[in-house]
Amino acid sequence: MTTIQKTLRDSAAMRWTALLLLALAMFCSYIFMDILSPIKDLMLSERGWDSTAFGTMQGAEVFLNVFAFFLIFAGIILDKMGVRFTAVLSAAVMLIGAVIKWYAVSDSFAGSGLETWFNENLNYIPVFDELGVSPFYEGMPASAKFAACGFMIFGCGCEMAGITVSRGIVKWFKGREMALAMGSEMALARLGVATCMIFSPFFARLGGEISVSRSVAFGVVLMCIALIMTIVYFVMDKKLDAQTGEAEEKDDPFKISDLGQILTSSGFWLVALLCVLYYSAIFPFQKYAVNMLQCNLDLIEPAADSFWAGSKVTIVQYIIMLIVAAAGFASNFQKNKTVKYSLLGLSIAALIAYCYMGYMRQSAEAIFAVFPLLAVLITPILGSYVDHKGKAASMLILGSLLLIGCHLTFAFLLPLFSGAGAVIVAYITILVLGSSFSLVPASLWPSVPKLVDAKIIGSAYALIFWIQNIGLWLFPLLIGKVLDTTNPDIVNGLKAGTITAAEAAVRYDYTAPLVMLACLGVAALIIGFILKVVDKKKGIGLEEPNIK
């Protein structure tokens, strides 16, 4: 009798362990990506950054990916060196960038010779200044400049990690539960955003003493954990290859010769433009959302001796958030209707409890943390719908409409409410925006293979990611500049000393930046309609199901 030797990936426990290692690494990177976003007010009051400095630093994350084409190099490294080496390398690069960013905002940096050097240098970058795309500017605080340098390095590793994790999932789950694995990885990564919103302010204010570097140090510890996860994955992946005797699977490398075929496709350009417009209205907004809520909601800190002001409530609320996400996500995969609706009911009840606690805490960070929760719940539903029913182009249009409505609600409707009413409006709008965040990716990415030849799909994705990164660099910077330009009373008051940095941080009028983001949604909506017309004329099949 012939015995069939099983490999690690034949074991459900082992392949899901491999997924968990990769997903946890991405979870940690998503937390660090927005580690300063919920404490923008503290960066202004504690480090003297204005909105322009904050936005310039935040946009620096993808600067090297855009202008040094590191995104393309990351693909080449993955192709030449394989998944496991690139996974460890990406985690190491992210950790180096994270440590630099932590030192930049620490008390040790203030007054150091390095601070003096950054004050006196990098005020003018030839060519980049002439083109108006420099990652630094004269008068930019030294801590913001050095933090931007660290964030650039982190961004290189983060983008490398993103494409590596996807490739690793394919390797371990090909012919098995690949769609579920990718959906699970995305859900866990998005929970990193909520985790950041809750714990970054928690650590910054821990013990009643404000320290912004403590929040970033929390992120650095997580990046150390991410590196450990990738090293363990390295060992598992190497053992798998030893069992199978196979060389690592590699994607086709990005080829310049592919550009002609890709760039002459009208469908490709429509999807690429829709991608950059939509994501530019979401990810840069995340970096300012908490401060926007602080400026629009009449939040009153609870009494210092109350449960709602203590540290325990943060842990309790986070546990409830995990119940919302886990129960809602799991409900999608239950065939037993009783179990399915019981889990869904538990998720909804936990979500209501979470929202109540956020209101009682009077915390803008806890309020915005609901953003990814609805996305975690409905992403599998939407993905399955596109697979079996189609309507991808229609879903792109619906996602753009929701995006426009949410940003205009934040701009004009939210300021009309006060107290509990304003918090309810904020919660509903944030949850709807989160659902929009699911609609577009669920329909956008599966559409690309229908627009370009299978032989150049890797090159097409690489080019779309590069175009997307342009928006992710530009719009955090633009939002910061627009904020300072449209709030001259705050800028002048700070210079004259008539208002404190702490007062200024929560008095910004966000109307203009929000209208700008809504305009991105309008442009995405127009392109969505054009894409639907092109699909109908050319028979691309965007409205058809993926599974036939």
Tab-separated table of C-alpha atoms in Angstrom, residues 16-370:
chain	number	residue	atom	x	y	z
A	16	TRP	CA	-4.236	28.744	9.133
A	17	THR	CA	-1.330	29.207	11.521
A	18	ALA	CA	0.739	30.470	8.575
A	19	LEU	CA	-2.082	32.853	7.681
A	20	LEU	CA	-2.345	34.055	11.273
A	21	LEU	CA	1.382	34.846	11.375
A	22	LEU	CA	1.169	36.924	8.186
A	23	ALA	CA	-2.134	38.565	9.176
A	24	LEU	CA	-0.829	39.566	12.616
A	25	ALA	CA	2.187	41.187	10.988
A	26	MET	CA	-0.165	43.262	8.794
A	27	PHE	CA	-2.391	43.980	11.817
A	28	CYS	CA	0.600	45.481	13.626
A	29	SER	CA	1.645	47.502	10.568
A	30	TYR	CA	-1.877	48.960	10.183
A	31	ILE	CA	-1.750	50.094	13.808
A	32	PHE	CA	1.577	51.857	13.347
A	33	MET	CA	0.487	53.366	10.021
A	34	ASP	CA	-2.032	55.619	11.824
A	35	ILE	CA	-0.393	55.731	15.255
A	36	LEU	CA	-0.334	59.570	15.326
A	37	SER	CA	-3.719	60.078	13.629
A	38	PRO	CA	-5.893	59.976	16.775
A	39	ILE	CA	-3.494	62.272	18.671
A	40	LYS	CA	-3.122	65.065	16.093
A	41	ASP	CA	-4.278	67.528	18.745
A	42	LEU	CA	-1.430	66.426	21.024
A	43	MET	CA	1.142	66.709	18.235
A	44	LEU	CA	0.053	70.318	17.787
A	45	SER	CA	0.070	71.135	21.505
A	46	GLU	CA	3.052	69.023	22.643
A	47	ARG	CA	5.397	69.209	19.642
A	48	GLY	CA	4.410	72.482	18.018
A	49	TRP	CA	3.349	70.994	14.681
A	50	ASP	CA	0.742	72.826	12.647
A	51	SER	CA	-1.668	71.085	10.265
A	52	THR	CA	0.698	71.570	7.322
A	53	ALA	CA	3.555	69.871	9.181
A	54	PHE	CA	1.255	67.055	10.307
A	55	GLY	CA	-0.065	66.492	6.785
A	56	THR	CA	3.386	66.644	5.190
A	57	MET	CA	4.693	64.047	7.636
A	58	GLN	CA	1.693	61.766	7.082
A	59	GLY	CA	2.042	61.977	3.302
A	60	ALA	CA	5.730	61.055	3.552
A	61	GLU	CA	4.777	57.409	4.165
A	62	VAL	CA	4.442	56.688	0.437
A	63	PHE	CA	6.926	59.295	-0.851
A	64	LEU	CA	9.682	56.810	-1.769
A	65	ASN	CA	7.134	54.392	-3.232
A	66	VAL	CA	5.972	57.150	-5.594
A	67	PHE	CA	9.085	59.141	-6.460
A	68	ALA	CA	11.811	56.519	-6.003
A	69	PHE	CA	9.610	53.781	-7.528
A	70	PHE	CA	10.293	51.570	-4.526
A	71	LEU	CA	6.939	49.882	-5.072
A	72	ILE	CA	8.300	48.450	-8.334
A	73	PHE	CA	11.570	47.420	-6.649
A	74	ALA	CA	9.559	45.647	-3.931
A	75	GLY	CA	7.888	43.546	-6.606
A	76	ILE	CA	11.273	42.686	-8.119
A	77	ILE	CA	12.649	41.702	-4.684
A	78	LEU	CA	9.631	39.470	-4.095
A	79	ASP	CA	10.061	37.880	-7.510
A	80	LYS	CA	13.781	37.231	-7.102
A	81	MET	CA	14.002	36.356	-3.403
A	82	GLY	CA	10.654	34.712	-2.692
A	83	VAL	CA	7.926	35.124	-0.083
A	84	ARG	CA	9.686	34.228	3.157
A	85	PHE	CA	12.807	36.362	2.647
A	86	THR	CA	10.731	39.345	1.528
A	87	ALA	CA	8.349	38.936	4.483
A	88	VAL	CA	11.210	39.144	7.007
A	89	LEU	CA	12.887	41.976	5.076
A	90	SER	CA	9.672	44.016	4.972
A	91	ALA	CA	9.135	43.604	8.725
A	92	ALA	CA	12.750	44.619	9.429
A	93	VAL	CA	12.446	47.721	7.225
A	94	MET	CA	9.179	48.695	8.948
A	95	LEU	CA	10.807	48.293	12.362
A	96	ILE	CA	13.760	50.520	11.390
A	97	GLY	CA	11.383	53.225	10.159
A	98	ALA	CA	9.244	52.893	13.293
A	99	VAL	CA	12.238	53.333	15.615
A	100	ILE	CA	13.314	56.484	13.756
A	101	LYS	CA	9.807	57.928	13.995
A	102	TRP	CA	9.655	57.125	17.713
A	103	TYR	CA	12.970	58.883	18.385
A	104	ALA	CA	11.824	61.899	16.358
A	105	VAL	CA	8.854	62.559	18.661
A	106	SER	CA	10.633	61.577	21.897
A	107	ASP	CA	11.905	63.978	24.549
A	108	SER	CA	15.450	62.792	23.814
A	109	PHE	CA	15.322	64.283	20.327
A	110	ALA	CA	14.343	67.722	21.629
A	111	GLY	CA	17.474	69.811	22.149
A	112	SER	CA	19.779	67.235	20.593
A	113	GLY	CA	22.400	67.904	17.933
A	114	LEU	CA	20.239	65.944	15.508
A	115	GLU	CA	17.359	68.371	16.074
A	116	THR	CA	19.718	71.268	15.343
A	117	TRP	CA	20.868	69.606	12.117
A	118	PHE	CA	17.293	69.035	10.914
A	119	ASN	CA	16.384	72.631	11.748
A	120	GLU	CA	19.297	73.916	9.666
A	121	ASN	CA	19.016	71.445	6.772
A	122	LEU	CA	16.482	69.932	4.373
A	123	ASN	CA	14.793	73.311	4.020
A	124	TYR	CA	15.359	73.243	0.280
A	125	ILE	CA	15.450	70.132	-1.894
A	126	PRO	CA	16.569	70.887	-5.484
A	127	VAL	CA	14.134	69.841	-8.225
A	128	PHE	CA	11.538	68.603	-5.732
A	129	ASP	CA	10.966	72.138	-4.423
A	130	GLU	CA	10.679	73.484	-7.973
A	131	LEU	CA	8.099	70.802	-8.754
A	132	GLY	CA	6.277	71.464	-5.486
A	133	VAL	CA	6.572	67.855	-4.284
A	134	SER	CA	9.266	68.127	-1.598
A	135	PRO	CA	8.643	66.067	1.558
A	136	PHE	CA	10.083	68.919	3.628
A	137	TYR	CA	9.794	72.713	3.660
A	138	GLU	CA	11.461	75.666	5.333
A	139	GLY	CA	10.062	76.183	8.804
A	140	MET	CA	8.904	72.577	9.185
A	141	PRO	CA	9.622	71.454	12.786
A	142	ALA	CA	12.739	69.276	13.035
A	143	SER	CA	10.794	66.526	14.805
A	144	ALA	CA	8.293	66.427	11.926
A	145	LYS	CA	11.133	66.248	9.363
A	146	PHE	CA	12.886	63.382	11.119
A	147	ALA	CA	9.563	61.600	11.732
A	148	ALA	CA	8.853	61.953	8.001
A	149	CYS	CA	12.186	60.259	7.223
A	150	GLY	CA	11.267	57.342	9.462
A	151	PHE	CA	7.775	57.157	7.998
A	152	MET	CA	9.216	56.997	4.453
A	153	ILE	CA	11.281	53.969	5.427
A	154	PHE	CA	8.313	52.381	7.192
A	155	GLY	CA	6.156	52.979	4.099
A	156	CYS	CA	8.617	51.086	1.902
A	157	GLY	CA	8.442	48.068	4.195
A	158	CYS	CA	4.674	48.296	4.578
A	159	GLU	CA	4.027	48.286	0.824
A	160	MET	CA	6.465	45.403	0.423
A	161	ALA	CA	4.644	43.516	3.187
A	162	GLY	CA	1.268	44.071	1.510
A	163	ILE	CA	2.209	42.381	-1.760
A	164	THR	CA	4.186	39.666	0.070
A	165	VAL	CA	1.295	38.640	2.331
A	166	SER	CA	-1.025	38.258	-0.662
A	167	ARG	CA	1.542	36.045	-2.378
A	168	GLY	CA	2.032	33.983	0.774
A	169	ILE	CA	-1.711	33.335	1.084
A	170	VAL	CA	-1.808	32.113	-2.512
A	171	LYS	CA	1.079	29.745	-1.789
A	172	TRP	CA	-0.525	28.163	1.270
A	173	PHE	CA	-4.191	28.220	0.223
A	174	LYS	CA	-4.150	27.595	-3.535
A	175	GLY	CA	-6.931	25.124	-4.306
A	176	ARG	CA	-8.332	25.508	-0.798
A	177	GLU	CA	-10.118	28.276	1.187
A	178	MET	CA	-8.246	31.105	-0.540
A	179	ALA	CA	-11.115	33.628	-0.680
A	180	LEU	CA	-11.924	33.057	2.989
A	181	ALA	CA	-8.232	33.346	3.888
A	182	MET	CA	-7.831	36.656	2.036
A	183	GLY	CA	-11.042	38.016	3.543
A	184	SER	CA	-9.926	36.996	7.022
A	185	GLU	CA	-6.521	38.631	6.562
A	186	MET	CA	-8.147	41.864	5.361
A	187	ALA	CA	-10.611	41.845	8.266
A	188	LEU	CA	-7.856	41.427	10.855
A	189	ALA	CA	-5.724	44.123	9.200
A	190	ARG	CA	-8.624	46.588	9.263
A	191	LEU	CA	-9.159	45.895	12.942
A	192	GLY	CA	-5.695	47.405	13.317
A	193	VAL	CA	-7.204	50.791	12.443
A	194	ALA	CA	-9.764	50.519	15.262
A	195	THR	CA	-7.093	49.243	17.660
A	196	CYS	CA	-4.917	52.243	16.857
A	197	MET	CA	-7.776	54.689	17.431
A	198	ILE	CA	-8.449	53.226	20.869
A	199	PHE	CA	-4.966	52.554	22.217
A	200	SER	CA	-2.823	55.363	20.765
A	201	PRO	CA	-4.606	58.043	22.897
A	202	PHE	CA	-4.744	55.556	25.788
A	203	PHE	CA	-0.949	55.260	25.928
A	204	ALA	CA	-0.406	58.964	25.214
A	205	ARG	CA	-2.417	59.900	28.328
A	206	LEU	CA	-1.548	56.891	30.492
A	207	GLY	CA	-1.075	57.788	34.164
A	208	GLY	CA	-2.374	61.322	33.673
A	209	GLU	CA	0.881	62.493	32.073
A	210	ILE	CA	0.832	63.254	28.347
A	211	SER	CA	3.596	61.641	26.268
A	212	VAL	CA	3.156	61.304	22.506
A	213	SER	CA	6.326	59.217	22.267
A	214	ARG	CA	4.704	56.578	24.483
A	215	SER	CA	2.077	55.957	21.801
A	216	VAL	CA	4.734	55.545	19.126
A	217	ALA	CA	6.738	53.287	21.450
A	218	PHE	CA	3.640	51.065	21.678
A	219	GLY	CA	3.723	50.877	17.882
A	220	VAL	CA	7.442	50.021	17.888
A	221	VAL	CA	6.794	47.106	20.259
A	222	LEU	CA	4.120	45.855	17.861
A	223	MET	CA	6.555	46.085	14.939
A	224	CYS	CA	9.008	43.940	16.958
A	225	ILE	CA	6.198	41.394	17.331
A	226	ALA	CA	5.549	41.612	13.572
A	227	LEU	CA	9.204	40.821	12.883
A	228	ILE	CA	9.033	37.791	15.186
A	229	MET	CA	5.871	36.612	13.378
A	230	THR	CA	7.603	36.784	9.984
A	231	ILE	CA	10.650	34.904	11.305
A	232	VAL	CA	8.402	32.088	12.568
A	233	TYR	CA	6.651	32.138	9.177
A	234	PHE	CA	10.095	31.904	7.499
A	235	VAL	CA	10.772	28.654	9.361
A	236	MET	CA	7.344	27.206	8.503
A	237	ASP	CA	7.579	28.199	4.853
A	238	LYS	CA	11.084	26.754	4.491
A	239	LYS	CA	9.894	23.461	5.984
A	240	LEU	CA	7.002	23.400	3.500
A	241	ASP	CA	9.389	23.802	0.562
A	242	ALA	CA	11.588	21.025	1.964
A	243	GLN	CA	8.550	18.739	2.086
A	244	THR	CA	7.307	19.527	-1.414
A	245	GLY	CA	10.698	19.840	-3.069
A	246	GLU	CA	9.309	22.817	-4.980
A	247	ALA	CA	10.989	26.133	-5.563
A	248	GLU	CA	9.074	29.147	-4.320
A	249	GLU	CA	6.339	30.276	-6.694
A	250	LYS	CA	7.017	33.683	-8.111
A	251	ASP	CA	4.936	36.258	-9.898
A	252	ASP	CA	5.867	37.564	-13.307
A	253	PRO	CA	8.135	40.583	-12.767
A	254	PHE	CA	7.079	44.090	-13.703
A	255	LYS	CA	8.235	44.732	-17.269
A	256	ILE	CA	8.553	48.132	-18.941
A	257	SER	CA	7.468	46.493	-22.197
A	258	ASP	CA	4.100	45.723	-20.581
A	259	LEU	CA	3.336	49.433	-20.148
A	260	GLY	CA	2.274	49.951	-23.745
A	261	GLN	CA	-0.385	47.269	-23.629
A	262	ILE	CA	-1.649	48.402	-20.215
A	263	LEU	CA	-1.667	52.151	-20.865
A	264	THR	CA	-3.615	51.812	-24.113
A	265	SER	CA	-6.517	50.140	-22.283
A	266	SER	CA	-9.273	52.660	-21.550
A	267	GLY	CA	-10.797	50.292	-19.001
A	268	PHE	CA	-7.515	50.105	-17.107
A	269	TRP	CA	-7.281	53.898	-16.874
A	270	LEU	CA	-10.850	54.193	-15.646
A	271	VAL	CA	-10.255	51.625	-12.896
A	272	ALA	CA	-6.872	53.157	-11.969
A	273	LEU	CA	-8.358	56.666	-11.734
A	274	LEU	CA	-11.340	55.409	-9.756
A	275	CYS	CA	-8.938	53.648	-7.403
A	276	VAL	CA	-6.778	56.688	-6.712
A	277	LEU	CA	-9.788	58.993	-6.292
A	278	TYR	CA	-11.629	56.677	-3.933
A	279	TYR	CA	-8.702	55.682	-1.741
A	280	SER	CA	-7.496	59.307	-1.599
A	281	ALA	CA	-10.845	60.220	-0.057
A	282	ILE	CA	-10.608	57.451	2.563
A	283	PHE	CA	-7.070	56.827	3.838
A	284	PRO	CA	-5.950	60.484	4.140
A	285	PHE	CA	-9.281	61.236	5.859
A	286	GLN	CA	-8.479	58.569	8.492
A	287	LYS	CA	-5.435	60.583	9.512
A	288	TYR	CA	-7.577	63.632	10.334
A	289	ALA	CA	-10.925	62.060	11.268
A	290	VAL	CA	-10.416	62.064	15.040
A	291	ASN	CA	-9.369	65.719	15.088
A	292	MET	CA	-12.323	66.565	12.811
A	293	LEU	CA	-14.669	65.010	15.377
A	294	GLN	CA	-12.904	66.834	18.216
A	295	CYS	CA	-13.536	70.108	16.380
A	296	ASN	CA	-17.210	69.359	15.631
A	297	LEU	CA	-18.484	67.522	18.717
A	298	ASP	CA	-19.094	69.185	22.071
A	299	LEU	CA	-17.198	66.582	24.044
A	300	ILE	CA	-16.946	67.047	27.800
A	301	GLU	CA	-14.446	64.889	29.660
A	302	PRO	CA	-16.111	62.688	32.315
A	303	ALA	CA	-15.247	63.231	35.953
A	304	ALA	CA	-11.721	62.063	36.721
A	305	ASP	CA	-12.917	59.641	39.416
A	306	SER	CA	-15.618	58.031	37.256
A	307	PHE	CA	-15.463	54.632	35.533
A	308	TRP	CA	-15.676	56.354	32.126
A	309	ALA	CA	-12.442	58.276	32.716
A	310	GLY	CA	-10.451	55.279	33.928
A	311	SER	CA	-8.134	52.949	32.043
A	312	LYS	CA	-10.290	49.827	32.565
A	313	VAL	CA	-13.049	51.122	30.298
A	314	THR	CA	-10.613	51.171	27.365
A	315	ILE	CA	-9.898	47.449	27.764
A	316	VAL	CA	-13.588	46.601	28.208
A	317	GLN	CA	-14.581	48.600	25.140
A	318	TYR	CA	-11.864	46.958	23.063
A	319	ILE	CA	-13.054	43.487	24.080
A	320	ILE	CA	-16.602	44.458	23.065
A	321	MET	CA	-15.231	45.716	19.729
A	322	LEU	CA	-13.564	42.331	19.135
A	323	ILE	CA	-16.893	40.620	19.849
A	324	VAL	CA	-18.593	42.875	17.269
A	325	ALA	CA	-16.010	42.014	14.632
A	326	ALA	CA	-15.626	38.288	15.391
A	327	ALA	CA	-19.344	37.518	15.706
A	328	GLY	CA	-20.258	39.592	12.644
A	329	PHE	CA	-17.510	38.083	10.492
A	330	ALA	CA	-18.258	34.508	11.621
A	331	SER	CA	-21.990	34.903	10.905
A	332	ASN	CA	-21.203	35.048	7.176
A	333	PHE	CA	-19.966	31.475	7.127
A	334	GLN	CA	-22.706	29.716	9.101
A	335	LYS	CA	-25.057	27.397	7.209
A	336	ASN	CA	-27.260	26.859	10.249
A	337	LYS	CA	-29.693	29.812	10.250
A	338	THR	CA	-30.154	29.747	14.010
A	339	VAL	CA	-26.402	30.036	14.608
A	340	LYS	CA	-26.038	32.586	11.807
A	341	TYR	CA	-28.679	34.983	13.135
A	342	SER	CA	-27.632	34.433	16.742
A	343	LEU	CA	-24.095	35.554	15.889
A	344	LEU	CA	-25.445	38.479	13.861
A	345	GLY	CA	-27.670	39.516	16.757
A	346	LEU	CA	-24.746	39.265	19.182
A	347	SER	CA	-22.649	41.437	16.854
A	348	ILE	CA	-25.352	44.118	16.615
A	349	ALA	CA	-25.975	44.111	20.359
A	350	ALA	CA	-22.244	44.424	21.046
A	351	LEU	CA	-22.011	47.263	18.495
A	352	ILE	CA	-24.772	49.178	20.302
A	353	ALA	CA	-22.993	48.611	23.622
A	354	TYR	CA	-19.714	49.803	22.088
A	355	CYS	CA	-21.334	52.985	20.734
A	356	TYR	CA	-22.925	53.714	24.113
A	357	MET	CA	-19.566	53.380	25.847
A	358	GLY	CA	-17.924	55.660	23.280
A	359	TYR	CA	-20.547	58.313	23.996
A	360	MET	CA	-20.203	57.975	27.757
A	361	ARG	CA	-16.426	58.286	27.454
A	362	GLN	CA	-16.906	61.442	25.337
A	363	SER	CA	-13.992	60.206	23.251
A	364	ALA	CA	-13.589	61.172	19.582
A	365	GLU	CA	-11.047	58.381	19.147
A	366	ALA	CA	-13.440	55.715	20.453
A	367	ILE	CA	-16.247	57.102	18.279
A	368	PHE	CA	-14.231	56.913	15.057
A	369	ALA	CA	-12.940	53.438	15.945
A	370	VAL	CA	-16.289	51.983	14.711
